[in-house]
XYZ file of C-alpha atoms in Angstrom:
354
model
C -11.850 44.914 -110.751
C -10.667 41.788 -108.853
C -11.390 38.378 -110.413
C -14.284 36.390 -108.925
C -13.361 33.787 -106.248
C -12.534 30.353 -107.533
C -15.166 27.723 -106.863
C -14.296 24.173 -105.907
C -15.563 21.530 -108.355
C -18.592 19.552 -107.287
C -17.723 16.101 -105.962
C -20.030 13.118 -105.669
C -19.226 12.101 -102.082
C -21.392 8.969 -102.181
C -19.494 7.569 -105.157
C -16.120 8.292 -103.526
C -17.194 6.632 -100.285
C -18.514 3.594 -102.155
C -15.254 3.162 -104.085
C -13.069 3.826 -101.058
C -14.826 1.265 -98.828
C -12.903 -2.055 -98.901
C -14.877 -5.252 -99.403
C -13.165 -7.055 -96.527
C -14.620 -4.571 -94.056
C -18.112 -5.868 -94.736
C -16.945 -9.440 -94.280
C -15.518 -8.925 -90.850
C -18.051 -6.405 -89.587
C -20.005 -7.541 -86.548
C -22.094 -4.494 -85.626
C -25.830 -4.713 -86.284
C -28.065 -1.695 -85.690
C -31.806 -2.291 -85.664
C -34.485 0.050 -86.806
C -32.594 2.591 -88.904
C -31.561 6.063 -87.695
C -31.393 6.614 -83.959
C -33.216 9.417 -82.194
C -31.259 12.233 -80.458
C -31.975 10.748 -77.016
C -30.665 7.342 -78.135
C -27.487 8.974 -79.436
C -26.928 10.685 -76.084
C -27.593 7.462 -74.182
C -25.322 5.462 -76.479
C -22.412 7.889 -76.131
C -22.910 7.947 -72.375
C -22.805 4.148 -72.223
C -19.568 4.125 -74.223
C -17.999 6.697 -71.912
C -19.114 4.681 -68.886
C -17.471 1.548 -70.295
C -14.219 3.397 -71.038
C -14.214 4.874 -67.539
C -14.711 1.433 -65.982
C -11.813 0.055 -68.031
C -9.491 2.932 -67.067
C -10.252 2.792 -63.330
C -9.345 -0.865 -62.914
C -11.158 -4.202 -62.819
C -13.471 -3.484 -59.877
C -16.179 -5.871 -61.114
C -13.642 -8.694 -61.352
C -12.549 -8.259 -57.723
C -15.945 -7.755 -56.087
C -19.259 -9.064 -57.390
C -21.940 -6.559 -58.247
C -25.322 -6.276 -56.570
C -27.000 -8.021 -59.508
C -24.541 -10.938 -59.373
C -25.112 -11.351 -55.631
C -28.852 -11.340 -56.272
C -28.492 -14.009 -58.982
C -26.348 -16.254 -56.767
C -29.016 -16.177 -54.073
C -32.021 -16.668 -56.342
C -30.599 -19.106 -58.942
C -30.920 -22.312 -56.818
C -34.579 -21.509 -56.139
C -35.360 -20.926 -59.795
C -33.549 -24.116 -60.835
C -35.547 -26.112 -58.279
C -38.851 -24.568 -59.401
C -38.044 -24.885 -63.112
C -35.926 -28.032 -63.555
C -36.520 -28.172 -67.324
C -35.722 -24.498 -67.952
C -32.855 -23.818 -70.341
C -30.099 -21.302 -69.722
C -31.758 -18.498 -71.734
C -34.983 -19.019 -69.806
C -33.116 -18.882 -66.473
C -31.367 -15.697 -67.542
C -34.689 -14.106 -68.483
C -36.244 -15.168 -65.172
C -33.323 -13.703 -63.217
C -33.445 -10.466 -65.180
C -37.211 -10.068 -64.743
C -36.936 -10.859 -61.027
C -34.230 -8.223 -60.646
C -36.337 -5.620 -62.443
C -39.308 -6.475 -60.215
C -37.231 -6.119 -57.032
C -37.995 -3.027 -54.974
C -35.519 -0.210 -54.482
C -35.098 -1.119 -50.810
C -34.159 -4.725 -51.617
C -31.709 -3.579 -54.278
C -30.171 -1.223 -51.741
C -29.628 -4.217 -49.428
C -27.619 -6.017 -52.108
C -25.744 -2.805 -52.798
C -24.875 -2.629 -49.107
C -23.615 -6.225 -49.213
C -21.403 -5.288 -52.155
C -20.127 -2.244 -50.259
C -19.175 -4.469 -47.314
C -17.317 -6.826 -49.632
C -15.509 -3.906 -51.226
C -14.527 -2.573 -47.831
C -13.302 -6.018 -46.779
C -11.240 -6.285 -49.962
C -9.305 -3.181 -48.993
C -8.533 -2.259 -52.596
C -7.965 1.517 -52.878
C -8.809 1.400 -56.604
C -12.416 0.445 -55.754
C -14.193 3.643 -54.848
C -17.714 2.278 -54.379
C -20.974 1.720 -56.160
C -21.419 3.810 -59.314
C -23.621 6.815 -58.771
C -27.135 6.475 -60.146
C -29.479 9.085 -61.433
C -31.318 9.185 -58.077
C -28.094 9.785 -56.140
C -27.064 12.822 -58.162
C -28.090 16.299 -57.162
C -30.658 17.529 -59.629
C -30.073 20.980 -61.105
C -32.347 23.781 -60.030
C -35.338 24.310 -62.223
C -35.321 27.611 -64.042
C -38.604 29.293 -64.831
C -38.539 30.538 -68.380
C -40.674 33.474 -69.402
C -42.929 33.078 -72.403
C -43.432 35.745 -75.047
C -46.587 37.430 -76.291
C -49.649 37.975 -74.145
C -48.531 35.470 -71.520
C -45.533 37.617 -70.588
C -47.708 40.674 -69.945
C -49.947 38.918 -67.425
C -49.333 39.348 -63.725
C -48.848 36.476 -61.309
C -52.371 36.808 -59.917
C -53.930 36.780 -63.365
C -51.871 33.776 -64.408
C -52.817 31.928 -61.221
C -56.506 32.720 -61.680
C -56.450 31.576 -65.292
C -54.661 28.374 -64.342
C -51.792 29.148 -66.718
C -49.013 29.681 -64.161
C -47.886 26.060 -64.541
C -45.059 25.840 -67.034
C -43.811 22.699 -68.755
C -40.960 20.908 -67.051
C -37.589 21.610 -68.633
C -36.069 18.783 -70.661
C -33.728 16.438 -68.748
C -30.188 17.730 -68.576
C -27.323 15.965 -70.294
C -25.835 15.017 -66.923
C -28.997 13.201 -65.877
C -29.184 11.453 -69.253
C -25.577 10.327 -68.945
C -26.172 9.045 -65.413
C -29.283 7.120 -66.494
C -27.454 5.679 -69.505
C -24.519 4.613 -67.351
C -26.859 2.886 -64.885
C -28.748 1.113 -67.693
C -25.526 0.003 -69.377
C -24.201 -1.203 -66.023
C -27.296 -3.372 -65.391
C -27.392 -4.756 -68.959
C -23.687 -5.555 -68.794
C -24.221 -7.520 -65.597
C -27.051 -9.528 -67.194
C -24.866 -10.318 -70.219
C -21.956 -11.435 -68.055
C -24.244 -13.653 -66.004
C -25.740 -15.201 -69.165
C -22.256 -15.895 -70.562
C -21.270 -17.531 -67.286
C -24.318 -19.821 -67.385
C -23.606 -20.818 -70.969
C -19.950 -21.579 -70.199
C -21.021 -23.871 -67.343
C -23.561 -25.844 -69.389
C -23.586 -29.653 -69.533
C -21.283 -30.439 -72.457
C -21.321 -34.198 -71.736
C -25.051 -34.596 -72.400
C -25.082 -32.194 -75.357
C -21.549 -31.929 -76.774
C -20.354 -29.242 -79.140
C -21.468 -29.562 -82.771
C -19.737 -26.656 -84.528
C -18.599 -23.066 -83.942
C -21.156 -20.485 -85.035
C -19.260 -17.253 -84.443
C -16.444 -15.647 -82.462
C -16.662 -12.642 -80.152
C -13.216 -11.152 -80.623
C -13.771 -8.502 -77.963
C -14.637 -11.002 -75.221
C -12.536 -13.869 -76.540
C -15.482 -16.286 -76.748
C -16.684 -18.871 -79.254
C -20.452 -19.168 -79.709
C -20.895 -22.940 -80.144
C -23.902 -24.964 -81.310
C -24.706 -28.075 -79.234
C -25.878 -31.448 -80.506
C -29.545 -32.259 -79.963
C -30.481 -28.676 -79.053
C -31.773 -25.684 -81.044
C -29.351 -22.933 -81.965
C -30.794 -20.689 -79.231
C -29.388 -23.068 -76.588
C -25.838 -22.418 -77.712
C -22.842 -22.639 -75.416
C -19.907 -20.297 -74.848
C -16.280 -21.455 -74.894
C -13.094 -19.486 -74.325
C -11.486 -19.139 -77.750
C -7.980 -18.838 -76.287
C -8.324 -22.182 -74.495
C -9.561 -23.819 -77.695
C -6.691 -22.415 -79.768
C -4.078 -23.437 -77.200
C -4.823 -27.068 -78.094
C -2.427 -26.580 -81.020
C 0.444 -26.384 -78.544
C -0.638 -29.492 -76.612
C 1.134 -32.779 -77.237
C -0.537 -35.291 -79.490
C -2.803 -37.617 -77.583
C -3.214 -35.236 -74.672
C -6.752 -35.120 -73.354
C -7.853 -31.527 -72.824
C -10.911 -30.280 -70.941
C -11.997 -27.924 -73.729
C -15.415 -28.940 -75.138
C -14.472 -27.596 -78.588
C -12.045 -29.819 -80.482
C -9.111 -28.519 -82.465
C -10.700 -29.768 -85.692
C -13.729 -27.525 -85.062
C -11.448 -24.521 -84.643
C -9.603 -25.368 -87.861
C -12.877 -25.851 -89.772
C -14.165 -22.487 -88.542
C -10.987 -20.658 -89.541
C -10.767 -22.464 -92.896
C -14.338 -21.465 -93.767
C -13.531 -17.820 -93.062
C -10.523 -17.957 -95.393
C -12.554 -19.651 -98.151
C -15.264 -17.020 -97.878
C -12.794 -14.154 -98.183
C -11.162 -15.804 -101.203
C -14.530 -16.368 -102.908
C -15.526 -12.740 -102.321
C -12.212 -11.550 -103.766
C -12.601 -13.796 -106.806
C -16.176 -12.657 -107.491
C -15.424 -8.924 -107.304
C -15.838 -6.987 -110.522
C -15.505 -3.183 -110.309
C -16.551 -3.063 -106.625
C -19.496 -5.375 -107.315
C -20.019 -9.099 -106.829
C -20.587 -11.257 -109.892
C -22.722 -14.106 -108.549
C -23.609 -15.693 -111.882
C -22.543 -19.307 -112.518
C -21.083 -19.987 -109.069
C -19.002 -23.179 -108.874
C -20.286 -26.091 -106.770
C -19.446 -25.707 -103.087
C -19.064 -21.927 -103.278
C -19.456 -20.074 -99.987
C -21.407 -17.345 -101.808
C -24.448 -19.572 -102.317
C -26.509 -17.828 -99.623
C -25.361 -14.420 -100.838
C -26.655 -15.185 -104.348
C -29.967 -16.469 -102.955
C -30.558 -13.359 -100.833
C -29.730 -11.185 -103.822
C -32.318 -13.019 -105.907
C -34.965 -12.623 -103.204
C -34.465 -8.846 -103.249
C -35.838 -8.610 -106.785
C -39.338 -7.065 -107.160
C -42.110 -9.425 -106.163
C -40.090 -11.556 -103.706
C -40.260 -11.447 -99.928
C -37.137 -9.342 -99.370
C -38.021 -6.691 -101.950
C -40.064 -4.583 -99.535
C -41.117 -4.464 -95.911
C -44.482 -5.903 -94.946
C -46.952 -4.350 -92.539
C -45.966 -6.426 -89.532
C -42.247 -6.412 -90.396
C -39.454 -4.027 -89.415
C -36.239 -2.843 -91.028
C -32.936 -4.017 -89.574
C -29.518 -2.780 -90.627
C -26.968 -5.584 -90.897
C -23.580 -5.985 -92.585
C -24.444 -7.817 -95.796
C -21.399 -10.012 -96.382
C -21.024 -10.888 -92.693
C -24.685 -11.954 -92.585
C -24.297 -14.111 -95.708
C -21.130 -15.643 -94.279
C -22.870 -16.576 -91.014
C -25.906 -18.072 -92.749
C -23.694 -20.053 -95.137
C -21.583 -21.386 -92.252
C -24.663 -22.649 -90.376
C -26.113 -24.125 -93.587
C -22.925 -26.039 -94.421
C -22.568 -27.293 -90.859
C -26.152 -28.561 -90.742
C -25.622 -30.303 -94.085
C -22.560 -32.075 -92.727
C -24.412 -33.189 -89.594
C -27.370 -34.418 -91.656
C -25.050 -36.386 -93.937
C -23.328 -38.036 -90.985
C -26.622 -39.039 -89.372
C -27.885 -40.450 -92.670
C -24.738 -42.527 -93.140
C -25.070 -43.780 -89.561
C -28.654 -44.914 -90.159
C -27.642 -46.739 -93.338
């Protein structure tokens, strides 16, 4: 009689994943997913948007050579909106442009698409093939009538028509149509983001100069910069490469970058201090936040941990609140950076008044 097959020992996968995850990954993570688990349709749309972005990157920089229909629309409408809303901030202008574009009819959008096609033809670039195909431009697959089981299958066509049961539910949208819709939506949202970044890079830095660097978009190479005398929502955008190149400039050279070299050094030094404090507070893959020294960058992290205890505001979700998944250490680092910067600015203004 052969021996019974050998069974593999049970393994606690959650514990292995928790011990294998490095702490520095949470510090540098920048992805934030809202709402919890995504639905199947959202997963399909998300993967389609990623594939559309990779395809655009592999086929060349067509959007850099020729402006898109949305950008042509914004160029034409922006002067009118600025004249009608002289006190509107850049986020408000971006929202007005986006809402106006969504309210534009299909015929008017086709006119801007035709203008873009003429510009592409005038450019004479063989790498530019044309406007990306939308869901309306694709040939829809033929609808297949599916037979239903039970008594419905035994009925004749006349009986089904007389009973009013010949109508069958529409088949679910195919994956091709979902991918086309996701690509079109990602294309439009990408254009709105690029236009908003352009507006924020062209803001008036002389009236409201840079105060401090809030965060860095490594993928785009941008610094998100707070401006003096304005709320954090009216931030500006600065090319991080231009700001860092000030290290190579000669001393005393006046550069056109609104962010000073000292701001860049303060931002990078804070990131190093935070990583060192996290490393020093680690104890068996946990953070020991008791008796923090004065000036520790883990102050906000300890406060948020305290507020998660039963009875405090962060212990549970309220009725009108929602869950939001965020990287913990990266969130604490960002909040601590803004808190320290605001403290420095408040101290300077107080010394000036004295």
